[in-house]
Each structure stands twice: as structure tokens, then as C-alpha cells.
mmCIF file of C-alpha atoms in Angstrom:
data_model
loop_
_atom_site.group_PDB
_atom_site.id
_atom_site.type_symbol
_atom_site.label_atom_id
_atom_site.label_comp_id
_atom_site.label_asym_id
_atom_site.label_seq_id
_atom_site.Cartn_x
_atom_site.Cartn_y
_atom_site.Cartn_z
ATOM 1 C CA MET A 1 0.000 0.000 0.000
ATOM 2 C CA LYS A 2 2.812 2.339 0.859
ATOM 3 C CA LYS A 3 4.540 1.472 -2.390
ATOM 4 C CA LEU A 4 1.439 2.356 -4.375
ATOM 5 C CA SER A 5 1.129 5.683 -2.636
ATOM 6 C CA LEU A 6 4.740 6.585 -3.321
ATOM 7 C CA LEU A 7 4.335 5.683 -6.994
ATOM 8 C CA SER A 8 1.214 7.751 -7.237
ATOM 9 C CA LEU A 9 2.965 10.776 -5.777
ATOM 10 C CA GLN A 10 5.804 10.451 -8.287
ATOM 11 C CA ILE A 11 3.356 10.254 -11.196
ATOM 12 C CA LEU A 12 1.481 13.291 -9.965
ATOM 13 C CA LEU A 13 4.723 15.268 -9.640
ATOM 14 C CA VAL A 14 5.743 14.432 -13.221
ATOM 15 C CA LEU A 15 2.348 15.393 -14.593
ATOM 16 C CA SER A 16 2.492 18.649 -12.650
ATOM 17 C CA LEU A 17 5.817 19.555 -14.188
ATOM 18 C CA ILE A 18 4.568 18.727 -17.702
ATOM 19 C CA LEU A 19 1.421 20.808 -17.319
ATOM 20 C CA THR A 20 3.353 23.732 -15.901
ATOM 21 C CA GLY A 21 5.731 23.720 -18.880
ATOM 22 C CA CYS A 22 2.870 23.587 -21.370
ATOM 23 C CA SER A 23 0.978 26.454 -19.794
ATOM 24 C CA SER A 24 3.967 28.816 -20.052
ATOM 25 C CA THR A 25 3.457 30.799 -23.328
ATOM 26 C CA PRO A 26 6.775 32.183 -24.546
ATOM 27 C CA SER A 27 6.810 35.826 -25.734
ATOM 28 C CA SER A 28 6.350 36.109 -29.494
ATOM 29 C CA THR A 29 8.905 38.971 -29.581
ATOM 30 C CA PRO A 30 12.338 38.128 -28.365
ATOM 31 C CA ALA A 31 13.673 40.532 -25.771
ATOM 32 C CA THR A 32 16.177 43.069 -27.077
ATOM 33 C CA THR A 33 19.186 44.252 -25.208
ATOM 34 C CA GLN A 34 19.393 48.074 -24.961
ATOM 35 C CA PRO A 35 22.881 49.378 -25.583
ATOM 36 C CA ALA A 36 24.497 51.037 -22.647
ATOM 37 C CA ALA A 37 24.347 54.838 -22.756
ATOM 38 C CA SER A 38 27.586 56.327 -24.105
ATOM 39 C CA THR A 39 29.502 58.449 -21.647
ATOM 40 C CA GLN A 40 31.607 60.075 -24.433
ATOM 41 C CA GLN A 41 30.556 63.668 -25.319
ATOM 42 C CA PRO A 42 30.312 64.584 -29.056
ATOM 43 C CA ALA A 43 33.209 66.672 -30.380
ATOM 44 C CA PRO A 44 32.315 70.388 -30.461
ATOM 45 C CA ALA A 45 31.727 71.841 -33.912
ATOM 46 C CA GLU A 46 34.680 73.825 -35.262
ATOM 47 C CA THR A 47 34.244 77.609 -35.146
ATOM 48 C CA PRO A 48 34.324 78.874 -38.734
ATOM 49 C CA LYS A 49 37.455 80.856 -39.452
ATOM 50 C CA ALA A 50 36.939 84.526 -40.245
ATOM 51 C CA PRO A 51 37.908 85.432 -43.809
ATOM 52 C CA PRO A 52 41.268 87.164 -44.041
ATOM 53 C CA ALA A 53 41.074 90.941 -43.871
ATOM 54 C CA PRO A 54 41.460 92.530 -47.300
ATOM 55 C CA GLU A 55 44.944 93.853 -47.924
ATOM 56 C CA VAL A 56 45.030 97.632 -47.547
ATOM 57 C CA ASN A 57 46.724 99.595 -50.296
ATOM 58 C CA VAL A 58 48.170 102.380 -48.165
ATOM 59 C CA VAL A 59 49.077 104.629 -51.094
ATOM 60 C CA GLN A 60 45.703 104.267 -52.815
ATOM 61 C CA GLU A 61 43.859 104.905 -49.565
ATOM 62 C CA ALA A 62 45.833 108.086 -48.845
ATOM 63 C CA ALA A 63 45.567 109.314 -52.452
ATOM 64 C CA GLU A 64 41.797 108.898 -52.551
ATOM 65 C CA ALA A 65 41.490 110.547 -49.138
ATOM 66 C CA TYR A 66 43.166 113.641 -50.594
ATOM 67 C CA PHE A 67 39.995 114.452 -52.536
ATOM 68 C CA ALA A 68 37.561 112.816 -50.129
ATOM 69 C CA ASN A 69 38.783 115.121 -47.338
ATOM 70 C CA MET A 70 39.488 118.207 -49.453
ATOM 71 C CA PRO A 71 39.176 121.423 -47.382
ATOM 72 C CA GLU A 72 37.262 124.469 -48.584
ATOM 73 C CA ASP A 73 40.492 126.248 -49.536
ATOM 74 C CA ILE A 74 41.304 123.369 -51.964
ATOM 75 C CA TYR A 75 44.843 123.200 -50.554
ATOM 76 C CA LYS A 76 45.687 126.724 -51.762
ATOM 77 C CA ILE A 77 46.191 130.172 -50.288
ATOM 78 C CA PRO A 78 45.858 133.504 -52.162
ATOM 79 C CA GLU A 79 49.224 135.202 -52.632
ATOM 80 C CA LYS A 80 48.097 138.344 -50.773
ATOM 81 C CA ASP A 81 46.921 136.337 -47.774
ATOM 82 C CA PHE A 82 50.229 134.483 -47.733
ATOM 83 C CA ILE A 83 52.275 137.688 -47.682
ATOM 84 C CA ALA A 84 50.022 139.072 -44.921
ATOM 85 C CA LYS A 85 50.758 135.990 -42.810
ATOM 86 C CA VAL A 86 54.488 136.376 -43.408
ATOM 87 C CA LYS A 87 54.348 140.043 -42.347
ATOM 88 C CA ALA A 88 52.396 139.063 -39.233
ATOM 89 C CA ASN A 89 55.119 136.521 -38.362
ATOM 90 C CA GLU A 90 52.592 133.705 -38.229
ATOM 91 C CA GLU A 91 54.164 130.365 -37.452
ATOM 92 C CA MET A 92 54.463 128.237 -40.574
ATOM 93 C CA PHE A 93 57.042 126.369 -42.623
ATOM 94 C CA ILE A 94 57.779 127.982 -46.007
ATOM 95 C CA MET A 95 59.100 125.784 -48.799
ATOM 96 C CA ASP A 96 60.506 127.294 -52.004
ATOM 97 C CA VAL A 97 60.738 124.584 -54.681
ATOM 98 C CA ARG A 98 62.326 126.769 -57.363
ATOM 99 C CA GLN A 99 65.834 126.080 -58.582
ATOM 100 C CA ALA A 100 68.691 127.154 -56.292
ATOM 101 C CA LYS A 101 69.857 130.075 -58.474
ATOM 102 C CA ASP A 102 66.390 131.650 -58.398
ATOM 103 C CA TYR A 103 66.048 131.067 -54.665
ATOM 104 C CA GLU A 104 69.407 132.742 -54.084
ATOM 105 C CA ALA A 105 68.356 135.761 -56.133
ATOM 106 C CA GLY A 106 65.499 136.435 -53.733
ATOM 107 C CA HIS A 107 62.957 134.492 -51.675
ATOM 108 C CA ILE A 108 60.437 134.968 -48.894
ATOM 109 C CA LYS A 109 62.003 135.486 -45.465
ATOM 110 C CA GLY A 110 62.460 132.221 -43.629
ATOM 111 C CA ALA A 111 61.821 130.043 -46.697
ATOM 112 C CA VAL A 112 63.976 126.966 -47.178
ATOM 113 C CA ASN A 113 64.946 125.772 -50.635
ATOM 114 C CA ILE A 114 64.065 122.202 -51.588
ATOM 115 C CA PRO A 115 64.207 122.259 -55.394
ATOM 116 C CA TRP A 116 61.453 120.501 -57.345
ATOM 117 C CA GLY A 117 62.535 116.933 -57.952
ATOM 118 C CA GLU A 118 64.072 114.063 -56.036
ATOM 119 C CA ALA A 119 65.217 116.384 -53.237
ATOM 120 C CA ILE A 120 61.598 116.612 -52.106
ATOM 121 C CA ALA A 121 61.344 112.855 -51.568
ATOM 122 C CA GLN A 122 64.694 112.854 -49.778
ATOM 123 C CA ASN A 123 63.623 115.620 -47.379
ATOM 124 C CA LEU A 124 60.239 114.308 -46.273
ATOM 125 C CA VAL A 125 61.777 113.243 -42.950
ATOM 126 C CA ASN A 126 62.912 116.837 -42.366
ATOM 127 C CA LEU A 127 59.517 118.453 -42.795
ATOM 128 C CA PRO A 128 57.282 119.294 -39.800
ATOM 129 C CA LYS A 129 53.852 117.789 -39.223
ATOM 130 C CA ASP A 130 52.971 120.295 -36.516
ATOM 131 C CA LYS A 131 53.036 123.321 -38.828
ATOM 132 C CA THR A 132 51.298 124.315 -42.035
ATOM 133 C CA ILE A 133 53.711 124.013 -44.950
ATOM 134 C CA MET A 134 53.366 126.805 -47.523
ATOM 135 C CA VAL A 135 54.793 125.799 -50.900
ATOM 136 C CA TYR A 136 55.547 128.046 -53.845
ATOM 137 C CA CYS A 137 57.220 127.506 -57.210
ATOM 138 C CA TYR A 138 57.193 129.742 -60.321
ATOM 139 C CA THR A 139 53.552 129.702 -61.468
ATOM 140 C CA GLY A 140 51.907 127.263 -59.038
ATOM 141 C CA GLN A 141 51.881 124.153 -61.205
ATOM 142 C CA THR A 142 54.726 122.133 -59.708
ATOM 143 C CA ALA A 143 53.787 123.469 -56.272
ATOM 144 C CA GLY A 144 50.377 121.882 -56.882
ATOM 145 C CA GLN A 145 51.975 118.510 -57.473
ATOM 146 C CA THR A 146 54.202 118.969 -54.419
ATOM 147 C CA VAL A 147 51.298 119.880 -52.148
ATOM 148 C CA ALA A 148 49.330 116.820 -53.227
ATOM 149 C CA LEU A 149 52.266 114.525 -52.473
ATOM 150 C CA LEU A 150 52.960 116.171 -49.102
ATOM 151 C CA ASN A 151 49.355 115.826 -47.967
ATOM 152 C CA VAL A 152 49.345 112.165 -49.008
ATOM 153 C CA ALA A 153 52.438 111.774 -46.807
ATOM 154 C CA GLY A 154 50.530 113.200 -43.838
ATOM 155 C CA PHE A 155 51.575 116.867 -43.896
ATOM 156 C CA ASN A 156 49.294 119.912 -43.873
ATOM 157 C CA ALA A 157 50.518 121.630 -47.028
ATOM 158 C CA LYS A 158 49.089 124.408 -49.197
ATOM 159 C CA SER A 159 50.351 126.015 -52.402
ATOM 160 C CA VAL A 160 50.652 129.762 -52.819
ATOM 161 C CA ASN A 161 48.431 130.903 -55.682
ATOM 162 C CA LEU A 162 50.272 131.557 -58.966
ATOM 163 C CA GLY A 163 53.683 130.950 -57.416
ATOM 164 C CA TRP A 164 56.521 133.459 -57.316
ATOM 165 C CA THR A 165 56.494 134.758 -60.874
ATOM 166 C CA LEU A 166 52.780 135.314 -61.472
ATOM 167 C CA GLY A 167 51.636 135.838 -57.896
ATOM 168 C CA ILE A 168 53.973 136.541 -54.969
ATOM 169 C CA SER A 169 56.332 138.917 -56.766
ATOM 170 C CA LYS A 170 53.386 141.113 -57.771
ATOM 171 C CA VAL A 171 51.968 141.588 -54.278
ATOM 172 C CA GLU A 172 52.382 145.119 -52.971
ATOM 173 C CA GLY A 173 54.954 145.282 -50.197
ATOM 174 C CA VAL A 174 56.521 141.901 -50.989
ATOM 175 C CA ALA A 175 59.980 143.521 -50.954
ATOM 176 C CA ASP A 176 59.621 143.988 -47.200
ATOM 177 C CA VAL A 177 59.568 140.222 -46.703
ATOM 178 C CA THR A 178 62.089 139.241 -49.357
ATOM 179 C CA GLU A 179 65.638 138.185 -48.551
ATOM 180 C CA THR A 180 68.682 136.599 -50.215
ATOM 181 C CA THR A 181 70.061 134.891 -47.105
ATOM 182 C CA ALA A 182 69.791 131.121 -47.443
ATOM 183 C CA ASN A 183 67.971 129.190 -44.740
ATOM 184 C CA ALA A 184 69.086 125.658 -43.982
ATOM 185 C CA VAL A 185 66.604 122.795 -44.041
ATOM 186 C CA PRO A 186 66.365 121.670 -40.412
ATOM 187 C CA ALA A 187 67.237 118.063 -39.691
ATOM 188 C CA GLY A 188 64.219 116.080 -38.582
ATOM 189 C CA LYS A 189 63.008 112.604 -37.784
ATOM 190 C CA THR A 190 59.469 112.699 -39.122
ATOM 191 C CA GLU A 191 58.019 109.224 -39.635
ATOM 192 C CA ILE A 192 56.687 108.517 -43.105
ATOM 193 C CA LYS A 193 54.861 105.300 -43.916
ATOM 194 C CA PRO A 194 57.316 103.128 -45.878
ATOM 195 C CA GLU A 195 54.861 102.485 -48.718
ATOM 196 C CA ILE A 196 54.225 106.197 -49.166
ATOM 197 C CA GLN A 197 57.914 107.087 -48.964
ATOM 198 C CA THR A 198 58.586 104.519 -51.691
ATOM 199 C CA ALA A 199 55.736 105.832 -53.853
ATOM 200 C CA ILE A 200 56.941 109.435 -53.651
ATOM 201 C CA THR A 201 60.558 108.422 -54.249
ATOM 202 C CA ASP A 202 59.425 106.506 -57.350
ATOM 203 C CA TYR A 203 57.314 109.475 -58.448
ATOM 204 C CA PHE A 204 60.360 111.697 -58.701
ATOM 205 C CA SER A 205 62.833 109.102 -59.938
ATOM 206 C CA LYS A 206 60.530 108.275 -62.867
ATOM 207 C CA MET A 207 60.016 111.978 -63.494
ATOM 208 C CA ALA A 208 63.792 112.435 -63.722
ATOM 209 C CA GLU A 209 63.804 109.936 -66.596
ATOM 210 C CA LEU A 210 61.495 112.277 -68.558
ATOM 211 C CA LYS A 211 63.860 115.243 -68.449
ATOM 212 C CA GLY A 212 64.145 116.818 -71.889
ATOM 213 C CA THR A 213 61.106 114.983 -73.252
ATOM 214 C CA THR A 214 57.596 116.125 -74.156
ATOM 215 C CA TYR A 215 56.401 115.168 -70.675
ATOM 216 C CA ALA A 216 59.182 116.644 -68.513
ATOM 217 C CA ASN A 217 58.009 117.471 -64.976
ATOM 218 C CA TYR A 218 54.791 115.549 -65.754
ATOM 219 C CA LYS A 219 53.666 118.502 -67.874
ATOM 220 C CA ILE A 220 53.019 119.085 -71.552
ATOM 221 C CA SER A 221 53.232 122.346 -73.475
ATOM 222 C CA GLU A 222 50.225 123.827 -75.214
ATOM 223 C CA ASP A 223 51.903 123.307 -78.601
ATOM 224 C CA ASP A 224 52.639 119.626 -78.007
ATOM 225 C CA ALA A 225 49.130 119.035 -76.718
ATOM 226 C CA LYS A 226 47.742 120.715 -79.855
ATOM 227 C CA LYS A 227 49.868 118.404 -82.029
ATOM 228 C CA ALA A 228 48.439 115.346 -80.270
ATOM 229 C CA LEU A 229 44.908 116.677 -80.763
ATOM 230 C CA ASP A 230 45.441 117.469 -84.444
ATOM 231 C CA ALA A 231 46.954 114.026 -85.043
ATOM 232 C CA LYS A 232 43.945 112.450 -83.318
ATOM 233 C CA ASP A 233 46.405 110.391 -81.327
ATOM 234 C CA PRO A 234 44.354 107.448 -79.923
ATOM 235 C CA SER A 235 46.798 107.014 -77.034
ATOM 236 C CA VAL A 236 45.965 110.473 -75.651
ATOM 237 C CA MET A 237 42.836 111.833 -73.970
ATOM 238 C CA PHE A 238 42.022 115.177 -72.373
ATOM 239 C CA LEU A 239 40.529 115.662 -68.920
ATOM 240 C CA SER A 240 39.054 119.038 -68.002
ATOM 241 C CA ALA A 241 39.090 119.737 -64.262
ATOM 242 C CA ARG A 242 37.223 123.030 -64.728
ATOM 243 C CA LYS A 243 33.712 123.705 -63.421
ATOM 244 C CA ALA A 244 30.861 122.157 -65.399
ATOM 245 C CA GLU A 245 29.485 125.547 -66.476
ATOM 246 C CA ASP A 246 32.879 126.613 -67.846
ATOM 247 C CA PHE A 247 33.324 123.264 -69.575
ATOM 248 C CA ALA A 248 29.952 123.818 -71.281
ATOM 249 C CA LYS A 249 31.043 127.244 -72.554
ATOM 250 C CA GLY A 250 34.079 125.784 -74.291
ATOM 251 C CA HIS A 251 36.501 122.893 -73.919
ATOM 252 C CA ILE A 252 39.177 121.016 -75.826
ATOM 253 C CA GLU A 253 37.601 118.683 -78.354
ATOM 254 C CA GLY A 254 37.061 115.176 -77.009
ATOM 255 C CA ALA A 255 37.734 116.139 -73.401
ATOM 256 C CA ILE A 256 35.696 114.705 -70.541
ATOM 257 C CA ASN A 257 34.823 116.787 -67.502
ATOM 258 C CA ILE A 258 35.530 115.879 -63.875
ATOM 259 C CA PRO A 259 35.410 119.190 -61.974
ATOM 260 C CA PHE A 260 38.130 119.748 -59.392
ATOM 261 C CA ALA A 261 36.247 119.385 -56.129
ATOM 262 C CA LYS A 262 35.832 117.349 -52.992
ATOM 263 C CA GLY A 263 34.897 113.781 -53.888
ATOM 264 C CA MET A 264 36.128 113.913 -57.482
ATOM 265 C CA GLN A 265 38.059 110.658 -56.936
ATOM 266 C CA ALA A 266 34.737 108.805 -57.217
ATOM 267 C CA SER A 267 34.700 109.606 -60.949
ATOM 268 C CA PHE A 268 38.220 108.433 -61.739
ATOM 269 C CA ALA A 269 37.025 104.944 -62.677
ATOM 270 C CA GLN A 270 35.906 106.288 -66.060
ATOM 271 C CA LEU A 271 39.497 107.184 -66.929
ATOM 272 C CA PRO A 272 41.601 104.684 -68.915
ATOM 273 C CA LYS A 273 44.925 103.483 -67.560
ATOM 274 C CA ASP A 274 46.239 102.606 -70.992
ATOM 275 C CA LYS A 275 46.259 106.188 -72.310
ATOM 276 C CA LYS A 276 48.107 109.413 -71.597
ATOM 277 C CA VAL A 277 45.667 111.631 -69.686
ATOM 278 C CA ILE A 278 46.310 115.342 -70.249
ATOM 279 C CA VAL A 279 44.713 117.234 -67.361
ATOM 280 C CA TYR A 280 43.899 120.917 -67.678
ATOM 281 C CA CYS A 281 42.196 123.483 -65.471
ATOM 282 C CA TYR A 282 42.358 127.290 -65.526
ATOM 283 C CA THR A 283 46.040 128.075 -64.879
ATOM 284 C CA GLY A 284 47.518 124.627 -64.293
ATOM 285 C CA GLN A 285 47.545 124.694 -60.493
ATOM 286 C CA THR A 286 44.644 122.396 -59.624
ATOM 287 C CA ALA A 287 45.545 120.284 -62.655
ATOM 288 C CA GLY A 288 48.928 119.837 -60.973
ATOM 289 C CA GLN A 289 47.269 118.512 -57.822
ATOM 290 C CA THR A 290 45.025 116.223 -59.865
ATOM 291 C CA THR A 291 47.937 114.918 -61.926
ATOM 292 C CA ALA A 292 49.932 113.942 -58.835
ATOM 293 C CA ILE A 293 47.052 111.999 -57.308
ATOM 294 C CA LEU A 294 46.190 110.283 -60.587
ATOM 295 C CA ARG A 295 49.778 109.141 -60.998
ATOM 296 C CA LEU A 296 49.803 107.695 -57.482
ATOM 297 C CA LEU A 297 46.650 105.786 -58.445
ATOM 298 C CA GLY A 298 48.313 104.285 -61.504
ATOM 299 C CA TYR A 299 47.184 106.649 -64.270
ATOM 300 C CA ASP A 300 49.643 108.070 -66.816
ATOM 301 C CA ALA A 301 48.660 111.677 -66.216
ATOM 302 C CA VAL A 302 50.354 114.971 -67.089
ATOM 303 C CA SER A 303 49.120 118.546 -66.736
ATOM 304 C CA LEU A 304 48.723 121.061 -69.536
ATOM 305 C CA ASN A 305 50.983 124.076 -69.163
ATOM 306 C CA SER A 306 48.978 127.059 -67.815
ATOM 307 C CA GLY A 307 45.709 125.200 -68.373
ATOM 308 C CA MET A 308 43.036 126.899 -70.451
ATOM 309 C CA GLY A 309 44.680 130.191 -69.583
ATOM 310 C CA MET A 310 43.509 133.312 -67.749
ATOM 311 C CA PRO A 311 44.589 136.976 -67.716
ATOM 312 C CA SER A 312 47.050 136.131 -64.938
ATOM 313 C CA THR A 313 48.908 133.696 -67.211
ATOM 314 C CA GLY A 314 49.558 136.269 -69.943
ATOM 315 C CA ASP A 315 50.042 134.622 -73.321
ATOM 316 C CA ALA A 316 50.316 131.149 -71.804
ATOM 317 C CA GLY A 317 47.436 128.689 -71.778
ATOM 318 C CA TRP A 318 45.381 126.911 -74.448
ATOM 319 C CA ALA A 319 42.796 129.617 -75.100
ATOM 320 C CA ASN A 320 45.319 132.430 -74.628
ATOM 321 C CA LYS A 321 47.283 130.945 -77.494
ATOM 322 C CA GLY A 322 44.193 131.025 -79.659
ATOM 323 C CA PHE A 323 43.771 127.264 -79.864
ATOM 324 C CA PRO A 324 40.235 126.043 -80.652
ATOM 325 C CA VAL A 325 37.586 124.929 -78.225
ATOM 326 C CA VAL A 326 34.201 123.289 -78.783
ATOM 327 C CA GLN A 327 30.914 123.388 -76.911
#
């Protein structure tokens, strides 16, 4: 009896295990193992590099600023006002750019002689930046070029209207402030930007190569300009720097008009760099300033001797010589 009971218990235990296994329904979707969260931080995005700053053309910037910042006096002083300042002993630096023999024959009291040419580039370091520099030549034309270059170099320079021959020497009482004693150029240590020093040195060294040619001193005579016009030389063009109303009354045939004024540099883009640009104004003085700046900007510019001409220039000047103009 005991044996039967033990057997029965064993059978019941086996059946129980079988039934339990059958009743367990396995999941139709196998369990997935989630990946462990990464502890590594993503690499930060690279900060975009700023584009390189555009290279500054120091000479071009200073040359364009000459017209952009032009004062009301257009970098000139009337000859009478200049003599009045000399008589009043006003503090200024006077620069005579005529040739030595003419300086020695008579010049304004206190003026130093730095003859027009390479000597100007060599003496930039000796010029003061804390004084107004008054520049005069013979008729104002080369003084105009000088003044433009000096202002580009950072000086406060002005040209005396009509220079010594046509202006200063005719002012009443000028003899009282004229002397023959030479004044030495003071030694200085003025800092000039290297690029500008190089540009002005090149300006005069290239000008020296033109000595004895049609374009000596970056000028052209009325007669030579007339020959170019008559020959219809395609390599030459004329630029009038006179006022628009005067241009309309009469100008050299084929000339374009960019009046000498503040902001005129904005119109230079219409000028060709593959032609000789003959610049003319009224007497040649503002054409001299314009020519200097144009050359620094890469144009092959020269100024017309005595410009269109005025009573102050006598027989000199295009119209004074009887050369034709058109409207």
C-alpha cells in the first residue's frame, strides 16, 4: 500500500511539471538588449574661421582721401593772404621749390629751398607735421603737385596761388619780406609710412627719366598738346578739371569733364589706364594737384601748361594761345 502511494505521488509530480511547462506561453517577440548609454561627449563643432582681412593699399587709400577730405580752400592760399601771414610773423614752414639760383636771387624770409625733384622725396623726414607748410614755385603748377604729395604723406601743405612769378612777386609790399640769405633745411626725424615714402621716391625718380622729353616734370606744353589733338592720337585723352558751367562754354575737343572738387576721386574709374591723360584746369595749379594723385593711383597723367589760360597767365594757356575749343 505504501509502495502504491509513493508511486502515485511520483506520477502526480511528473504530470504537474509537464502541465506547468505547457501552460507557459513564450513571448512572441524576443527581448532586445538596450545598448548602454555612451559616456563620451560629441566633439564640439569647429568655429568657422573669419575670412582674411582685405589687404590695404596704403598709397591708394591716402591718395583717394586727398579728394575725399578736401578742405574748402582746396589746398591753396591767395598770394596776398600768404604775404600778410608772413608780415604778421605767423608760425608756418615755407618751402621754395624753385631752382637754387632763383632762390638765391630772392625768396620769402624764412623760406627753405628744396628744389622741385628728387630732393623733395629725400627731405620728407625733415619736414614738420605740426606746422602748415606753404609751398611756392614759379607759377603754381609744380607746387600743386608737391602739395598733393605732401598731404598724401601726412603733412598739412598748401600752395601759394600763382607761385613766385605770377603771384607773390606782384603783391604790394613783398619787398619787405624778401631776402637773399639762405635758410638751412632743419634736420628732422618725421616718420613717413614706408609704402608712401617709396611711392613718392618713385614718383620723382621716374620723373627724372622724362627730363628733356615732351612730358618733362609731368607737364606738356600747349603746342605739343595741340599736335596730339590734331593728329587724333588714340593714345591720348584730355581731362578738363574746370567747373561744369565753364566746360559747357568751351573745352578742348574730345575732353571729358571731372570738376576739381571734394569727392572727385569717385569719378576716376571712367578714366583709362592705358592712355596718356592730359589734365587741364584754368592756370595749371589744380591740374597739378590732380595729376599727382592720378599718378599715385596708376594713371599716366600729365598737366597742360597754364591750363586753359587766364589773364594772370599772360600769353600762356590753351585759349590764350588762340587754340580752338568746342561746346
